[in-house]
Coordinates of C-alpha atoms and ligand atoms in Angstrom, one line a residue:
M19 CA 12.4 -30.3 -22.2
T20 CA 10.5 -28.5 -19.4
V21 CA 12.9 -30.0 -16.9
L22 CA 15.8 -28.6 -18.9
V23 CA 14.3 -25.2 -19.1
E24 CA 13.6 -25.1 -15.4
H25 CA 17.0 -26.3 -14.6
Y26 CA 18.5 -23.7 -16.7
V27 CA 16.5 -20.9 -15.1
S28 CA 17.3 -21.9 -11.5
D29 CA 21.0 -22.4 -12.4
S30 CA 21.2 -18.9 -13.9
R31 CA 19.7 -17.5 -10.8
I32 CA 22.3 -19.1 -8.6
E33 CA 24.9 -17.7 -10.9
E34 CA 23.3 -14.3 -10.6
K35 CA 23.3 -14.6 -6.9
K36 CA 26.9 -15.6 -6.7
T37 CA 28.0 -12.6 -8.8
K38 CA 26.1 -10.3 -6.4
E39 CA 27.7 -11.8 -3.4
E40 CA 31.1 -11.5 -5.1
R41 CA 30.3 -7.9 -5.8
G42 CA 29.6 -7.6 -2.1
D43 CA 26.4 -5.7 -2.3
G44 CA 24.5 -7.9 0.1
G45 CA 24.2 -5.2 2.8
F46 CA 20.5 -4.6 3.7
M47 CA 20.8 -1.4 5.8
V48 CA 20.0 0.8 2.8
P49 CA 17.5 0.1 0.0
K50 CA 19.1 -1.8 -2.9
S51 CA 18.6 -0.4 -6.3
K52 CA 16.1 -1.9 -8.7
E53 CA 19.0 -3.5 -10.7
T54 CA 20.3 -5.5 -7.8
D55 CA 16.9 -6.7 -6.4
E56 CA 16.5 -10.4 -6.6
F57 CA 12.8 -10.4 -6.8
D58 CA 11.6 -11.2 -10.4
A59 CA 8.6 -8.9 -11.0
P60 CA 6.2 -10.6 -13.5
D61 CA 4.9 -8.7 -16.5
I62 CA 1.3 -9.8 -16.3
N63 CA -1.4 -10.3 -13.6
F64 CA -3.6 -13.3 -13.1
L65 CA -5.9 -12.2 -16.0
G66 CA -2.9 -11.9 -18.4
H67 CA -3.1 -8.1 -18.4
S68 CA -0.3 -5.7 -17.4
F69 CA -0.4 -4.6 -13.7
R70 CA -2.3 -1.4 -12.9
D71 CA -3.9 -1.2 -16.3
Y72 CA -6.8 1.3 -15.9
E73 CA -7.2 2.3 -19.5
N74 CA -8.5 -0.7 -21.4
G75 CA -11.8 -0.7 -19.8
E76 CA -13.9 -3.2 -21.8
S77 CA -14.1 -5.9 -19.1
E78 CA -16.7 -5.9 -16.4
R79 CA -14.0 -5.8 -13.8
Q80 CA -12.3 -2.8 -15.2
Q81 CA -15.6 -1.0 -15.6
G82 CA -16.2 -1.7 -11.9
V83 CA -12.8 -0.2 -11.1
E84 CA -13.5 2.9 -13.2
E85 CA -16.9 3.4 -11.4
F86 CA -15.1 3.0 -8.1
Y87 CA -12.7 5.9 -9.0
R88 CA -15.6 8.1 -10.2
M89 CA -17.2 7.8 -6.8
Q90 CA -13.9 8.3 -5.0
H91 CA -13.0 11.4 -6.9
I92 CA -16.4 13.0 -6.4
H93 CA -16.6 12.3 -2.7
Q94 CA -13.2 12.7 -1.2
T95 CA -13.1 16.3 -0.1
Y96 CA -11.1 18.3 2.4
D97 CA -14.0 18.4 4.9
F98 CA -14.8 14.7 4.5
V99 CA -11.2 13.8 5.3
K100 CA -11.1 16.0 8.4
D101 CA -14.2 14.4 9.8
M102 CA -13.0 10.9 9.1
R103 CA -9.6 11.5 10.8
K104 CA -11.3 12.9 13.8
E105 CA -13.7 10.1 14.1
Y106 CA -11.4 7.2 13.4
G107 CA -8.5 8.7 15.3
K108 CA -10.5 7.9 18.4
V109 CA -9.8 4.2 17.8
N110 CA -12.8 3.2 19.8
K111 CA -14.5 0.7 17.5
M112 CA -12.9 -2.5 18.6
E113 CA -10.1 -4.3 20.5
M114 CA -8.1 -7.0 18.9
S115 CA -4.6 -8.2 18.1
I116 CA -2.8 -7.7 14.8
W117 CA -3.1 -11.3 13.9
E118 CA -6.9 -11.3 14.6
C119 CA -7.2 -8.4 12.2
C120 CA -5.3 -10.3 9.5
E121 CA -7.9 -13.1 9.8
L122 CA -10.8 -10.6 9.9
L123 CA -9.5 -9.0 6.7
N124 CA -10.3 -12.1 4.8
N125 CA -13.9 -11.0 4.8
V126 CA -13.1 -8.0 2.7
V127 CA -13.3 -7.5 -1.1
D128 CA -11.4 -4.6 -2.6
E129 CA -13.3 -3.4 -5.7
S130 CA -10.5 -0.9 -6.7
D131 CA -7.9 -3.5 -7.4
P132 CA -7.7 -4.8 -11.0
D133 CA -4.9 -7.3 -10.1
L134 CA -5.9 -9.2 -7.0
D135 CA -8.0 -12.3 -7.0
E136 CA -6.8 -14.0 -3.8
P137 CA -7.9 -13.7 -0.2
Q138 CA -6.5 -10.6 1.5
I139 CA -4.5 -12.6 4.0
Q140 CA -2.7 -14.2 1.0
H141 CA -1.8 -10.8 -0.4
L142 CA -0.4 -9.7 3.0
L143 CA 1.7 -12.9 3.4
Q144 CA 2.8 -13.0 -0.3
T145 CA 4.1 -9.4 0.0
A146 CA 5.8 -10.0 3.4
E147 CA 7.4 -13.3 2.3
A148 CA 8.7 -11.9 -1.0
I149 CA 10.2 -8.9 0.8
R150 CA 11.6 -11.2 3.6
K151 CA 13.4 -13.2 1.0
D152 CA 15.3 -10.3 -0.4
Y153 CA 15.7 -8.3 2.8
P154 CA 16.2 -11.0 5.4
N155 CA 17.6 -8.7 8.1
E156 CA 14.9 -6.0 8.0
D157 CA 12.3 -7.6 10.2
W158 CA 10.4 -4.4 10.5
L159 CA 9.9 -4.4 6.8
H160 CA 8.4 -7.9 6.9
L161 CA 6.0 -6.8 9.5
T162 CA 5.2 -3.6 7.7
A163 CA 4.3 -5.7 4.7
L164 CA 2.1 -7.9 6.8
I165 CA 0.0 -5.1 8.2
H166 CA 0.0 -2.5 5.4
D167 CA -3.5 -3.3 4.2
L168 CA -5.2 -4.1 7.5
G169 CA -7.0 -0.7 7.4
K170 CA -9.3 -2.2 4.9
V171 CA -11.4 -3.5 7.8
L172 CA -13.1 -0.1 7.6
L173 CA -15.3 -1.8 5.0
L174 CA -16.8 -4.1 7.7
P175 CA -20.0 -3.3 9.6
E176 CA -18.1 -3.4 12.9
F177 CA -16.1 -0.4 11.7
G178 CA -19.0 1.6 10.3
G179 CA -19.1 -0.3 7.0
L180 CA -17.6 2.6 5.0
P181 CA -18.1 2.6 1.2
Q182 CA -15.3 1.3 -1.0
W183 CA -14.4 4.8 -2.2
A184 CA -13.6 5.8 1.5
V185 CA -11.3 2.8 2.1
V186 CA -9.4 1.5 -0.9
G187 CA -7.9 2.8 -4.2
D188 CA -5.0 5.1 -4.8
T189 CA -4.7 8.1 -2.5
F190 CA -3.9 11.8 -3.2
P191 CA -3.7 15.1 -1.2
V192 CA -6.9 17.0 -0.6
G193 CA -6.8 20.8 -0.1
C194 CA -4.8 21.5 -3.2
T195 CA -5.2 20.9 -6.9
F196 CA -5.8 17.3 -8.1
D197 CA -2.8 16.4 -10.2
P198 CA -3.6 14.9 -13.7
A199 CA -1.3 11.9 -12.7
N200 CA -4.2 10.6 -10.6
I201 CA -5.8 7.8 -12.5
H202 CA -9.2 8.6 -14.0
H203 CA -8.5 12.2 -13.2
K204 CA -11.5 13.5 -15.2
Y205 CA -13.9 12.5 -12.4
F206 CA -12.5 15.2 -10.1
K207 CA -14.5 17.7 -12.2
E208 CA -17.5 16.9 -9.9
N209 CA -15.6 17.2 -6.7
P210 CA -16.8 20.4 -4.9
D211 CA -13.2 21.2 -3.8
N212 CA -12.2 21.4 -7.5
N213 CA -14.2 24.6 -7.8
T214 CA -13.2 26.1 -4.4
P215 CA -10.4 28.8 -4.9
K216 CA -8.6 28.1 -1.6
Y217 CA -8.2 24.4 -2.6
N218 CA -7.7 24.4 -6.3
T219 CA -4.2 25.9 -6.6
K220 CA -0.9 24.0 -6.8
N221 CA -0.1 24.5 -3.0
G222 CA -3.7 25.1 -1.9
V223 CA -3.9 25.3 1.9
Y224 CA -0.2 24.1 2.2
S225 CA 3.2 25.6 1.6
E226 CA 6.0 24.4 -0.5
G227 CA 8.1 21.8 1.3
C228 CA 5.8 21.7 4.3
G229 CA 6.2 17.9 4.7
L230 CA 3.6 15.2 4.1
D231 CA 2.8 15.0 7.8
N232 CA 1.1 18.4 7.4
V233 CA -0.9 17.3 4.3
L234 CA -4.3 15.8 4.5
M235 CA -4.5 12.7 2.3
S236 CA -7.8 11.3 0.8
W237 CA -9.2 9.0 3.5
G238 CA -8.7 5.3 3.4
H239 CA -6.9 2.2 4.7
D240 CA -3.5 3.8 4.6
D241 CA -4.0 6.7 7.0
Y242 CA -6.3 4.7 9.2
M243 CA -3.7 2.0 9.8
Y244 CA -1.1 4.7 10.4
L245 CA -3.4 6.2 13.1
V246 CA -4.0 2.8 14.7
A247 CA -0.2 2.1 14.8
K248 CA 0.5 5.5 16.3
E249 CA -2.3 5.5 18.8
N250 CA -1.2 2.0 20.0
G251 CA 2.4 3.0 20.4
A252 CA 3.9 0.8 17.7
T253 CA 7.7 0.9 17.8
L254 CA 8.2 0.4 14.0
P255 CA 10.9 2.6 12.5
H256 CA 9.7 5.8 10.9
A257 CA 10.1 4.4 7.4
G258 CA 7.7 1.6 8.3
L259 CA 5.0 4.0 9.4
F260 CA 5.6 6.1 6.2
I261 CA 5.2 3.0 4.0
I262 CA 1.9 2.2 5.7
R263 CA 0.6 5.7 5.4
Y264 CA 1.6 6.4 1.8
H265 CA 1.7 3.0 0.0
S266 CA -1.4 3.9 -2.1
F267 CA 0.0 7.4 -3.0
Y268 CA 0.9 6.3 -6.5
P269 CA 0.8 9.8 -7.9
L270 CA 3.9 10.5 -5.7
H271 CA 5.8 7.2 -5.6
K272 CA 5.1 6.1 -9.1
A273 CA 4.3 9.3 -11.1
G274 CA 6.6 11.6 -9.1
T275 CA 4.0 14.4 -8.6
Y276 CA 3.3 16.3 -5.5
T277 CA 7.0 16.3 -4.6
H278 CA 6.8 20.0 -3.8
L279 CA 5.0 19.2 -0.6
M280 CA 7.8 16.9 0.7
N281 CA 10.5 17.7 3.2
D282 CA 13.9 16.0 3.6
E283 CA 12.6 13.3 6.0
D284 CA 9.9 12.4 3.4
R285 CA 12.6 12.0 0.7
E286 CA 14.5 9.6 2.9
D287 CA 11.5 7.5 3.7
L288 CA 10.4 7.5 0.1
K289 CA 13.4 5.3 -0.8
W290 CA 12.0 2.5 1.4
L291 CA 8.5 3.0 -0.1
H292 CA 9.9 2.5 -3.5
V293 CA 11.4 -0.8 -2.4
F294 CA 8.2 -1.9 -0.7
N295 CA 5.9 -1.0 -3.7
K296 CA 7.5 -3.5 -6.0
Y297 CA 6.6 -6.3 -3.6
D298 CA 3.2 -5.0 -2.8
L299 CA 2.3 -4.8 -6.5
Y300 CA 4.1 -7.8 -8.1
S301 CA 3.9 -10.5 -5.5
K302 CA 0.2 -11.0 -6.3
S303 CA 0.1 -14.6 -7.5
K304 CA -1.8 -17.8 -7.4
V305 CA 0.9 -19.5 -5.4
H306 CA -0.4 -19.5 -1.9
V307 CA 1.7 -19.1 1.2
D308 CA 1.2 -21.7 3.9
V309 CA -0.4 -19.6 6.6
E310 CA 0.2 -22.0 9.5
Q311 CA 3.8 -22.5 8.6
V312 CA 4.8 -18.8 8.6
K313 CA 2.5 -17.7 11.4
P314 CA 4.9 -18.3 14.3
Y315 CA 7.5 -16.0 12.6
Y316 CA 5.0 -13.2 12.1
I317 CA 3.6 -13.6 15.7
S318 CA 7.1 -13.0 17.0
L319 CA 7.4 -9.8 15.0
I320 CA 4.0 -8.6 16.2
N321 CA 5.1 -9.2 19.8
K322 CA 8.3 -7.2 19.2
Y323 CA 6.7 -4.1 17.7
F324 CA 3.1 -4.0 19.0
P325 CA 1.1 -4.5 22.2
A326 CA -0.8 -7.8 22.5
K327 CA -4.2 -6.1 22.0
L328 CA -4.7 -2.9 20.0
K329 CA -7.5 -0.3 20.0
W330 CA -9.0 0.0 16.5
Ligands
LIG404 O1 -6.5 -1.0 -5.7 C1 -5.4 -0.8 -4.9 C2 -5.6 -1.5 -3.5 O2 -6.7 -1.0 -2.9 C3 -4.4 -1.3 -2.7 O3 -4.5 -1.9 -1.4 C4 -4.0 0.1 -2.6 O4 -2.9 0.3 -1.7 C5 -3.7 0.7 -4.0 O5 -3.2 1.9 -4.0 C6 -5.0 0.6 -4.8 O6 -4.9 1.2 -5.9
LIG405 FE1 -3.2 -1.0 0.1
LIG406 FE1 -1.3 -4.2 -0.7

């Protein structure tokens, strides 16, 4: 019976694929629409819950996640972010290759993530391999997926051992009002910026359409990895750097808020971030990627887009 069911499933996928090829929408230069993606997003995470469920907080894990956001929302202020960007923009903490960093990342635990129970290197490779399957020609996108979470090394003592709230979790602009679309929004009440007139209006210190490059985002692994890539002269396309920098900005790419701060270039790049997000979120699974088997491919991409050693 099982065999029959599996057989049926794989056959129907082949059929689906054929139809797509017949329709001729196999071009990979522009993001495909959700409807034509081949990746089958699962409905539930490893615990049997829906993904990004922050509301049903009875379990110990979810209470931990909520406490994480309480701390994050209280402490991420405009001044804090400015100081962090200045300090970590120096990239003077360490020298290592991208692959060495992938291995180092395995020592990290992300307390903000209700869906991940695998080593971080598996999350990187699962995301990259899933996206590679559906977008075989966009090698920059495979590499972007591989490195998107490397900034989490900020948690390690060699990088100053930052607290979880300064490294992981969703991100949001500081210097303007905290949109209710931010998860656990209530905890912003205790953020000093929330009561500071120049920061607590819709545009705050920014102007409509100023472009995200001019907006300070809460400090964490996204912006740090973006700075590392920039400072080391990475040759990734602009959309790749945008994905790295804003992949945790769920209030924008999922809830569609803060769009008044975007410019035309942001809107172009956002299309690729939407593609990426599906793989980042839904590729989290118990089926491990064989690291040694795929390593040569990713090393070749690293050599194409990055120097051998990077300053971190
Ligand atoms: O818990 C997750 C995790 O830390 C991800 O790496 C980050 O990108 C998400 O936005 C966050 O909510
Ligand atoms: Fe992330
Ligand atoms: Fe991720």
